[in-house]
């Protein structure tokens, strides 16, 4: 009888731990707004998404031009000098189009060579019927509202901060390709923070893209202390096997620029469909995206981004109540032996 009770107790404990683990992955929207030090407003972000996702706005449509004008105007309201980069682009898959990127720069107090921070997402929706609320209206809104709070707080930062809303991402990453091949600012970028969505809900996963070791990048990410990190080296290993490149991939492949890429992927059936609407966007997911940028923008805009290069890789993962944990890859085999012995 005692044996049965103990087994039931173990099962209950496992169930509770799993529930707590999943429940603690994303912030409660109301609680996030109240505790956010930068002053990010989910209400403001939602207004942006509602305006952006009124109509499907794939490249070449009238609504696409309206969304571009809206973003430009919102940036200008913040006192930023905005430029658009338009040109013909033929990507490596043979897709030819004329994307128009929206770009601005916030000058740092002491910018160093190769140490500009770039924050990016795309503003076009998927071709045909998608309203683009999650993909990537949520990214546009997260960036716009974080910038407003960042500037209103007069947050000190030494690095230049480049903001780039790319175009034609949905048909072949053409806007990112145009930026890499034709804009001089790309040569000073040291790190990219890229915001995306492959569904309309769930926790936002952190994917790291780099051509070198990840050790210093993971250390810096942990030191930035995002409140709800969801990041594992296993996720990155799986991601590398999938044909799912992002705008940040272009910068890594063409210019050897590392990036952190954030995307929520639950409710995948809404992805690239007419169901990608404001009503279907999970508010917890939006708050999760905001929790990343409001922590990482002040941090990475104040450190030397050239110091992020490393030769070694770390195994890394998030743990409920603790945050990020990591250890060198060289520990893997000894830890496996230790587990077998135990």
Short mmCIF file of N, CA and C in Angstrom, two decimals, residues 121-282:
data_model
loop_
_atom_site.label_atom_id
_atom_site.label_comp_id
_atom_site.label_asym_id
_atom_site.label_seq_id
_atom_site.Cartn_x
_atom_site.Cartn_y
_atom_site.Cartn_z
N UNK A 121 12.70 43.31 -37.97
CA UNK A 121 11.60 42.41 -38.27
C UNK A 121 11.14 42.78 -39.67
N UNK A 122 10.16 42.08 -40.21
CA UNK A 122 9.66 42.45 -41.54
C UNK A 122 8.24 42.97 -41.42
N UNK A 123 7.83 43.81 -42.39
CA UNK A 123 6.50 44.41 -42.30
C UNK A 123 5.53 43.90 -43.36
N UNK A 124 5.99 43.11 -44.31
CA UNK A 124 5.07 42.55 -45.31
C UNK A 124 4.39 41.31 -44.74
N UNK A 125 3.15 41.07 -45.16
CA UNK A 125 2.45 39.85 -44.74
C UNK A 125 2.62 38.79 -45.82
N UNK A 126 2.26 37.57 -45.49
CA UNK A 126 2.37 36.47 -46.46
C UNK A 126 1.46 36.73 -47.65
N UNK A 127 1.89 36.27 -48.80
CA UNK A 127 1.13 36.50 -50.03
C UNK A 127 -0.26 35.89 -49.94
N UNK A 128 -1.24 36.58 -50.45
CA UNK A 128 -2.63 36.19 -50.58
C UNK A 128 -3.47 36.72 -49.42
N UNK A 129 -3.80 35.90 -48.41
CA UNK A 129 -4.89 36.27 -47.50
C UNK A 129 -4.46 36.59 -46.07
N UNK A 130 -3.20 36.46 -45.72
CA UNK A 130 -2.78 36.66 -44.33
C UNK A 130 -2.85 38.13 -43.93
N UNK A 131 -3.41 38.38 -42.75
CA UNK A 131 -3.48 39.74 -42.22
C UNK A 131 -2.18 40.14 -41.51
N UNK A 132 -1.33 39.18 -41.24
CA UNK A 132 0.00 39.49 -40.71
C UNK A 132 0.02 40.07 -39.31
N UNK A 133 -0.95 39.73 -38.47
CA UNK A 133 -0.96 40.26 -37.11
C UNK A 133 0.19 39.70 -36.28
N UNK A 134 0.35 38.37 -36.33
CA UNK A 134 1.47 37.75 -35.62
C UNK A 134 2.74 37.83 -36.46
N UNK A 135 2.63 37.48 -37.72
CA UNK A 135 3.76 37.39 -38.64
C UNK A 135 3.71 38.50 -39.67
N UNK A 136 4.38 39.65 -39.42
CA UNK A 136 5.14 39.92 -38.22
C UNK A 136 4.72 41.25 -37.62
N UNK A 137 3.37 41.49 -37.63
CA UNK A 137 2.87 42.68 -36.97
C UNK A 137 3.27 42.75 -35.52
N UNK A 138 3.32 41.58 -34.86
CA UNK A 138 3.74 41.54 -33.46
C UNK A 138 5.18 42.03 -33.30
N UNK A 139 6.03 41.69 -34.27
CA UNK A 139 7.42 42.15 -34.22
C UNK A 139 7.52 43.64 -34.45
N UNK A 140 6.77 44.16 -35.42
CA UNK A 140 6.77 45.59 -35.69
C UNK A 140 6.31 46.36 -34.45
N UNK A 141 5.21 45.91 -33.85
CA UNK A 141 4.66 46.60 -32.68
C UNK A 141 5.61 46.52 -31.49
N UNK A 142 6.24 45.36 -31.29
CA UNK A 142 7.20 45.22 -30.19
C UNK A 142 8.33 46.21 -30.33
N UNK A 143 8.84 46.37 -31.54
CA UNK A 143 9.95 47.29 -31.77
C UNK A 143 9.51 48.75 -31.63
N UNK A 144 8.38 49.10 -32.24
CA UNK A 144 7.92 50.49 -32.17
C UNK A 144 7.67 50.93 -30.73
N UNK A 145 6.99 50.08 -29.95
CA UNK A 145 6.66 50.47 -28.58
C UNK A 145 7.90 50.47 -27.69
N UNK A 146 8.81 49.53 -27.91
CA UNK A 146 10.05 49.53 -27.12
C UNK A 146 10.88 50.77 -27.43
N UNK A 147 10.94 51.16 -28.70
CA UNK A 147 11.66 52.38 -29.07
C UNK A 147 11.06 53.61 -28.39
N UNK A 148 9.73 53.69 -28.39
CA UNK A 148 9.09 54.83 -27.73
C UNK A 148 9.49 54.92 -26.27
N UNK A 149 9.41 53.79 -25.56
CA UNK A 149 9.76 53.77 -24.15
C UNK A 149 11.26 54.05 -23.95
N UNK A 150 12.09 53.47 -24.80
CA UNK A 150 13.54 53.63 -24.73
C UNK A 150 13.93 55.09 -24.88
N UNK A 151 13.31 55.77 -25.84
CA UNK A 151 13.63 57.18 -26.09
C UNK A 151 13.03 58.11 -25.04
N UNK A 152 11.81 57.82 -24.61
CA UNK A 152 11.18 58.66 -23.58
C UNK A 152 11.94 58.60 -22.27
N UNK A 153 12.51 57.45 -21.96
CA UNK A 153 13.30 57.29 -20.74
C UNK A 153 14.69 57.90 -20.88
N UNK A 154 15.02 58.31 -22.12
CA UNK A 154 16.36 58.83 -22.43
C UNK A 154 17.42 57.85 -21.96
N UNK A 155 17.20 56.59 -22.31
CA UNK A 155 18.10 55.51 -21.89
C UNK A 155 19.48 55.73 -22.49
N UNK A 156 20.49 55.71 -21.63
CA UNK A 156 21.86 55.92 -22.09
C UNK A 156 22.34 54.69 -22.85
N UNK A 157 23.03 54.93 -23.95
CA UNK A 157 23.58 53.81 -24.73
C UNK A 157 24.80 54.30 -25.50
N UNK A 158 25.84 53.51 -25.51
CA UNK A 158 27.08 53.88 -26.19
C UNK A 158 27.07 53.48 -27.66
N UNK A 159 26.41 52.38 -27.98
CA UNK A 159 26.39 51.89 -29.36
C UNK A 159 25.30 52.57 -30.18
N UNK A 160 25.55 52.68 -31.48
CA UNK A 160 24.46 53.05 -32.39
C UNK A 160 23.44 51.92 -32.41
N UNK A 161 22.17 52.28 -32.53
CA UNK A 161 21.11 51.29 -32.67
C UNK A 161 20.44 51.49 -34.02
N UNK A 162 20.56 50.49 -34.87
CA UNK A 162 19.95 50.53 -36.21
C UNK A 162 18.63 49.77 -36.15
N UNK A 163 17.58 50.40 -36.64
CA UNK A 163 16.28 49.75 -36.73
C UNK A 163 15.99 49.49 -38.20
N UNK A 164 15.65 48.26 -38.54
CA UNK A 164 15.37 47.92 -39.93
C UNK A 164 14.10 47.07 -40.02
N UNK A 165 13.09 47.63 -40.67
CA UNK A 165 11.88 46.87 -40.99
C UNK A 165 12.04 46.42 -42.45
N UNK A 166 12.33 45.15 -42.64
CA UNK A 166 12.61 44.66 -43.99
C UNK A 166 11.32 44.38 -44.75
N UNK A 167 11.47 44.33 -46.06
CA UNK A 167 10.35 44.07 -46.96
C UNK A 167 10.61 42.76 -47.71
N UNK A 168 9.56 42.20 -48.25
CA UNK A 168 9.65 40.99 -49.09
C UNK A 168 10.28 39.81 -48.39
N UNK A 169 10.15 39.76 -47.08
CA UNK A 169 10.65 38.59 -46.34
C UNK A 169 9.88 37.34 -46.73
N UNK A 170 8.58 37.54 -46.92
CA UNK A 170 7.70 36.39 -47.14
C UNK A 170 7.91 35.70 -48.48
N UNK A 171 8.50 36.38 -49.43
CA UNK A 171 8.68 35.74 -50.73
C UNK A 171 10.13 35.32 -50.98
N UNK A 172 11.01 35.56 -50.00
CA UNK A 172 12.38 35.09 -50.21
C UNK A 172 13.47 35.89 -49.53
N UNK A 173 13.15 36.60 -48.43
CA UNK A 173 14.15 37.37 -47.67
C UNK A 173 14.82 38.44 -48.53
N UNK A 174 14.10 38.95 -49.51
CA UNK A 174 14.71 39.89 -50.46
C UNK A 174 15.11 41.22 -49.82
N UNK A 175 14.31 41.71 -48.87
CA UNK A 175 14.64 42.97 -48.23
C UNK A 175 15.93 42.88 -47.44
N UNK A 176 16.11 41.79 -46.70
CA UNK A 176 17.35 41.59 -45.95
C UNK A 176 18.54 41.46 -46.90
N UNK A 177 18.31 40.79 -48.01
CA UNK A 177 19.37 40.62 -49.01
C UNK A 177 19.75 41.97 -49.61
N UNK A 178 18.76 42.81 -49.86
CA UNK A 178 19.01 44.15 -50.39
C UNK A 178 19.81 44.98 -49.39
N UNK A 179 19.46 44.90 -48.12
CA UNK A 179 20.18 45.64 -47.09
C UNK A 179 21.64 45.20 -47.03
N UNK A 180 21.86 43.90 -47.05
CA UNK A 180 23.23 43.37 -46.95
C UNK A 180 24.07 43.78 -48.16
N UNK A 181 23.47 43.76 -49.33
CA UNK A 181 24.23 44.03 -50.56
C UNK A 181 24.33 45.51 -50.91
N UNK A 182 23.41 46.33 -50.35
CA UNK A 182 23.38 47.69 -50.84
C UNK A 182 23.39 48.81 -49.83
N UNK A 183 23.43 48.49 -48.52
CA UNK A 183 23.40 49.58 -47.53
C UNK A 183 24.71 49.64 -46.76
N UNK A 184 25.34 50.81 -46.66
CA UNK A 184 26.65 50.91 -46.00
C UNK A 184 26.62 50.62 -44.51
N UNK A 185 25.47 50.80 -43.87
CA UNK A 185 25.41 50.58 -42.42
C UNK A 185 25.67 49.13 -42.04
N UNK A 186 25.45 48.20 -42.95
CA UNK A 186 25.61 46.79 -42.63
C UNK A 186 27.04 46.47 -42.18
N UNK A 187 28.00 47.25 -42.64
CA UNK A 187 29.40 46.98 -42.33
C UNK A 187 29.77 47.31 -40.88
N UNK A 188 28.90 47.99 -40.16
CA UNK A 188 29.17 48.34 -38.77
C UNK A 188 28.32 47.54 -37.78
N UNK A 189 27.48 46.63 -38.28
CA UNK A 189 26.60 45.86 -37.40
C UNK A 189 27.39 44.77 -36.69
N UNK A 190 27.23 44.70 -35.36
CA UNK A 190 27.92 43.67 -34.58
C UNK A 190 27.01 42.57 -34.09
N UNK A 191 25.70 42.86 -34.00
CA UNK A 191 24.74 41.87 -33.50
C UNK A 191 23.35 42.25 -34.00
N UNK A 192 22.54 41.24 -34.27
CA UNK A 192 21.16 41.44 -34.72
C UNK A 192 20.19 40.82 -33.73
N UNK A 193 19.12 41.55 -33.41
CA UNK A 193 17.98 41.02 -32.66
C UNK A 193 16.80 40.99 -33.62
N UNK A 194 16.34 39.80 -33.98
CA UNK A 194 15.33 39.63 -35.02
C UNK A 194 14.05 39.03 -34.42
N UNK A 195 12.90 39.65 -34.72
CA UNK A 195 11.63 39.21 -34.14
C UNK A 195 10.70 38.68 -35.21
N UNK A 196 10.17 37.48 -34.94
CA UNK A 196 9.38 36.75 -35.92
C UNK A 196 8.22 36.00 -35.25
N UNK A 197 7.44 35.31 -36.06
CA UNK A 197 6.37 34.45 -35.55
C UNK A 197 6.08 33.38 -36.59
N UNK A 198 5.86 32.15 -36.12
CA UNK A 198 5.48 31.05 -37.01
C UNK A 198 4.19 30.39 -36.50
N UNK A 199 3.36 31.21 -35.92
CA UNK A 199 2.09 30.78 -35.37
C UNK A 199 1.47 32.00 -34.73
N UNK A 200 0.47 31.81 -33.88
CA UNK A 200 -0.18 32.96 -33.25
C UNK A 200 -0.17 32.88 -31.73
N UNK A 201 0.61 31.95 -31.16
CA UNK A 201 0.65 31.86 -29.71
C UNK A 201 1.81 31.03 -29.21
N UNK A 202 1.83 30.84 -27.89
CA UNK A 202 2.88 30.04 -27.27
C UNK A 202 4.08 30.86 -26.86
N UNK A 203 5.01 30.24 -26.14
CA UNK A 203 6.22 30.95 -25.72
C UNK A 203 7.10 31.31 -26.90
N UNK A 204 7.81 32.41 -26.78
CA UNK A 204 8.73 32.83 -27.84
C UNK A 204 10.08 32.15 -27.62
N UNK A 205 10.48 31.34 -28.58
CA UNK A 205 11.75 30.62 -28.50
C UNK A 205 12.90 31.50 -28.95
N UNK A 206 14.02 31.38 -28.25
CA UNK A 206 15.24 32.10 -28.61
C UNK A 206 16.13 31.19 -29.43
N UNK A 207 16.40 31.60 -30.66
CA UNK A 207 17.29 30.86 -31.54
C UNK A 207 18.54 31.71 -31.77
N UNK A 208 19.69 31.11 -31.61
CA UNK A 208 20.95 31.82 -31.80
C UNK A 208 21.55 31.42 -33.14
N UNK A 209 21.95 32.42 -33.92
CA UNK A 209 22.60 32.15 -35.20
C UNK A 209 24.02 32.73 -35.18
N UNK A 210 25.02 31.89 -35.38
CA UNK A 210 26.40 32.36 -35.42
C UNK A 210 27.25 31.39 -36.22
N UNK A 211 28.29 31.91 -36.86
CA UNK A 211 29.22 31.07 -37.59
C UNK A 211 30.36 30.59 -36.72
N UNK A 212 30.49 31.18 -35.53
CA UNK A 212 31.56 30.78 -34.61
C UNK A 212 30.96 30.15 -33.37
N UNK A 213 31.71 30.10 -32.28
CA UNK A 213 31.20 29.51 -31.04
C UNK A 213 30.15 30.40 -30.38
N UNK A 214 29.27 29.78 -29.58
CA UNK A 214 28.18 30.54 -28.96
C UNK A 214 28.47 30.96 -27.52
N UNK A 215 29.64 30.60 -26.99
CA UNK A 215 29.91 30.74 -25.56
C UNK A 215 29.69 32.17 -25.05
N UNK A 216 30.27 33.16 -25.72
CA UNK A 216 30.16 34.55 -25.27
C UNK A 216 28.77 35.12 -25.51
N UNK A 217 28.13 34.68 -26.57
CA UNK A 217 26.77 35.15 -26.85
C UNK A 217 25.79 34.70 -25.78
N UNK A 218 25.92 33.43 -25.38
CA UNK A 218 25.03 32.91 -24.34
C UNK A 218 25.30 33.56 -23.00
N UNK A 219 26.57 33.80 -22.71
CA UNK A 219 26.93 34.47 -21.46
C UNK A 219 26.33 35.87 -21.41
N UNK A 220 26.42 36.61 -22.53
CA UNK A 220 25.87 37.96 -22.58
C UNK A 220 24.35 37.93 -22.49
N UNK A 221 23.72 36.97 -23.14
CA UNK A 221 22.26 36.84 -23.08
C UNK A 221 21.80 36.63 -21.63
N UNK A 222 22.52 35.78 -20.90
CA UNK A 222 22.18 35.53 -19.50
C UNK A 222 22.39 36.78 -18.65
N UNK A 223 23.46 37.53 -18.94
CA UNK A 223 23.76 38.74 -18.17
C UNK A 223 22.73 39.85 -18.42
N UNK A 224 22.10 39.83 -19.60
CA UNK A 224 21.05 40.81 -19.90
C UNK A 224 19.79 40.57 -19.07
N UNK A 225 19.65 39.36 -18.56
CA UNK A 225 18.57 38.97 -17.66
C UNK A 225 17.15 39.19 -18.21
N UNK A 226 16.85 38.64 -19.37
CA UNK A 226 15.44 38.65 -19.79
C UNK A 226 14.63 37.86 -18.77
N UNK A 227 13.46 38.36 -18.44
CA UNK A 227 12.69 37.79 -17.33
C UNK A 227 12.17 36.39 -17.61
N UNK A 228 11.93 36.08 -18.87
CA UNK A 228 11.34 34.78 -19.21
C UNK A 228 12.10 34.14 -20.38
N UNK A 229 13.36 33.79 -20.15
CA UNK A 229 14.13 33.20 -21.25
C UNK A 229 13.64 31.80 -21.60
N UNK A 230 13.46 31.54 -22.88
CA UNK A 230 13.17 30.20 -23.38
C UNK A 230 14.22 29.93 -24.46
N UNK A 231 15.27 29.22 -24.07
CA UNK A 231 16.39 29.03 -24.99
C UNK A 231 17.11 27.74 -24.66
N UNK A 232 17.26 26.88 -25.65
CA UNK A 232 18.02 25.64 -25.45
C UNK A 232 18.86 25.37 -26.68
N UNK A 233 20.04 24.81 -26.45
CA UNK A 233 20.90 24.45 -27.57
C UNK A 233 20.27 23.32 -28.39
N UNK A 234 19.40 22.52 -27.78
CA UNK A 234 18.69 21.48 -28.52
C UNK A 234 17.78 22.11 -29.58
N UNK A 235 17.08 23.18 -29.20
CA UNK A 235 16.20 23.86 -30.14
C UNK A 235 16.99 24.37 -31.35
N UNK A 236 18.18 24.91 -31.10
CA UNK A 236 18.99 25.41 -32.20
C UNK A 236 19.46 24.27 -33.11
N UNK A 237 19.79 23.14 -32.49
CA UNK A 237 20.22 21.99 -33.28
C UNK A 237 19.11 21.50 -34.20
N UNK A 238 17.87 21.53 -33.69
CA UNK A 238 16.72 21.13 -34.51
C UNK A 238 16.48 22.17 -35.60
N UNK A 239 16.56 23.45 -35.23
CA UNK A 239 16.31 24.54 -36.17
C UNK A 239 17.25 24.47 -37.38
N UNK A 240 18.50 24.13 -37.14
CA UNK A 240 19.49 24.06 -38.22
C UNK A 240 19.16 22.97 -39.25
N UNK A 241 18.36 21.99 -38.82
CA UNK A 241 17.98 20.90 -39.74
C UNK A 241 16.76 21.26 -40.59
N UNK A 242 16.09 22.38 -40.26
CA UNK A 242 14.86 22.75 -40.94
C UNK A 242 15.12 23.82 -42.01
N UNK A 243 14.33 23.82 -43.07
CA UNK A 243 14.50 24.82 -44.14
C UNK A 243 13.77 26.12 -43.81
N UNK A 244 14.07 26.70 -42.66
CA UNK A 244 13.33 27.87 -42.19
C UNK A 244 14.25 29.05 -41.94
N UNK A 245 14.89 29.57 -42.97
CA UNK A 245 15.77 30.72 -42.80
C UNK A 245 14.95 31.97 -42.49
N UNK A 246 15.61 32.93 -41.84
CA UNK A 246 14.99 34.21 -41.53
C UNK A 246 15.87 35.33 -42.10
N UNK A 247 15.41 36.56 -41.95
CA UNK A 247 16.21 37.70 -42.39
C UNK A 247 17.60 37.69 -41.76
N UNK A 248 17.67 37.30 -40.48
CA UNK A 248 18.95 37.29 -39.79
C UNK A 248 19.91 36.27 -40.40
N UNK A 249 19.37 35.22 -41.00
CA UNK A 249 20.23 34.22 -41.64
C UNK A 249 21.05 34.84 -42.77
N UNK A 250 20.44 35.78 -43.48
CA UNK A 250 21.13 36.44 -44.59
C UNK A 250 22.35 37.21 -44.06
N UNK A 251 22.19 37.92 -42.96
CA UNK A 251 23.30 38.67 -42.39
C UNK A 251 24.40 37.74 -41.88
N UNK A 252 24.02 36.61 -41.32
CA UNK A 252 25.03 35.64 -40.86
C UNK A 252 25.79 35.04 -42.03
N UNK A 253 25.06 34.63 -43.05
CA UNK A 253 25.71 33.97 -44.18
C UNK A 253 26.56 34.92 -45.01
N UNK A 254 26.06 36.14 -45.23
CA UNK A 254 26.74 37.07 -46.13
C UNK A 254 27.79 37.93 -45.44
N UNK A 255 27.55 38.28 -44.15
CA UNK A 255 28.44 39.21 -43.47
C UNK A 255 29.01 38.68 -42.14
N UNK A 256 28.73 37.41 -41.84
CA UNK A 256 29.23 36.79 -40.61
C UNK A 256 28.80 37.56 -39.36
N UNK A 257 27.55 38.04 -39.36
CA UNK A 257 27.01 38.79 -38.23
C UNK A 257 26.11 37.86 -37.41
N UNK A 258 26.40 37.68 -36.12
CA UNK A 258 25.56 36.80 -35.29
C UNK A 258 24.22 37.45 -34.95
N UNK A 259 23.28 36.63 -34.51
CA UNK A 259 21.98 37.18 -34.16
C UNK A 259 21.29 36.33 -33.11
N UNK A 260 20.33 36.95 -32.45
CA UNK A 260 19.33 36.26 -31.64
C UNK A 260 18.00 36.43 -32.37
N UNK A 261 17.31 35.33 -32.57
CA UNK A 261 16.08 35.31 -33.34
C UNK A 261 14.97 34.79 -32.42
N UNK A 262 13.90 35.56 -32.27
CA UNK A 262 12.83 35.24 -31.32
C UNK A 262 11.53 34.98 -32.08
N UNK A 263 10.90 33.83 -31.81
CA UNK A 263 9.66 33.50 -32.52
C UNK A 263 8.79 32.57 -31.68
N UNK A 264 7.48 32.85 -31.65
CA UNK A 264 6.54 31.92 -31.04
C UNK A 264 5.94 31.07 -32.16
N UNK A 265 5.68 29.79 -31.86
CA UNK A 265 5.36 28.84 -32.92
C UNK A 265 4.11 28.00 -32.64
N UNK A 266 3.40 28.26 -31.55
CA UNK A 266 2.17 27.50 -31.28
C UNK A 266 1.02 28.00 -32.16
N UNK A 267 -0.06 27.24 -32.20
CA UNK A 267 -1.20 27.56 -33.09
C UNK A 267 -0.70 27.76 -34.52
N UNK A 268 0.12 26.82 -34.95
CA UNK A 268 0.77 26.94 -36.25
C UNK A 268 -0.22 26.95 -37.41
N UNK A 269 -1.42 26.45 -37.17
CA UNK A 269 -2.43 26.42 -38.23
C UNK A 269 -2.88 27.81 -38.65
N UNK A 270 -2.60 28.84 -37.83
CA UNK A 270 -2.92 30.23 -38.21
C UNK A 270 -1.86 30.85 -39.11
N UNK A 271 -0.69 30.23 -39.15
CA UNK A 271 0.46 30.77 -39.86
C UNK A 271 0.22 30.85 -41.37
N UNK A 272 0.45 32.06 -41.93
CA UNK A 272 0.33 32.29 -43.37
C UNK A 272 -1.08 32.01 -43.89
N UNK A 273 -2.08 32.26 -43.05
CA UNK A 273 -3.48 32.08 -43.47
C UNK A 273 -4.28 33.32 -43.08
N UNK A 274 -5.56 33.31 -43.47
CA UNK A 274 -6.46 34.40 -43.11
C UNK A 274 -6.77 34.42 -41.61
N UNK A 275 -6.31 33.39 -40.89
CA UNK A 275 -6.51 33.35 -39.43
C UNK A 275 -5.44 34.12 -38.67
N UNK A 276 -4.44 34.66 -39.38
CA UNK A 276 -3.41 35.44 -38.70
C UNK A 276 -3.94 36.85 -38.46
N UNK A 277 -4.85 36.94 -37.50
CA UNK A 277 -5.54 38.20 -37.19
C UNK A 277 -5.20 38.67 -35.78
N UNK A 278 -5.56 39.91 -35.51
CA UNK A 278 -5.32 40.47 -34.18
C UNK A 278 -6.06 39.66 -33.11
N UNK A 279 -7.27 39.24 -33.41
CA UNK A 279 -8.08 38.51 -32.44
C UNK A 279 -7.43 37.18 -32.05
N UNK A 280 -6.68 36.57 -32.95
CA UNK A 280 -6.07 35.27 -32.67
C UNK A 280 -4.68 35.37 -32.06
N UNK A 281 -4.13 36.57 -31.98
CA UNK A 281 -2.80 36.74 -31.40
C UNK A 281 -2.85 36.58 -29.89
N UNK A 282 -2.04 35.69 -29.35
CA UNK A 282 -1.97 35.44 -27.91
C UNK A 282 -1.25 36.61 -27.24
#
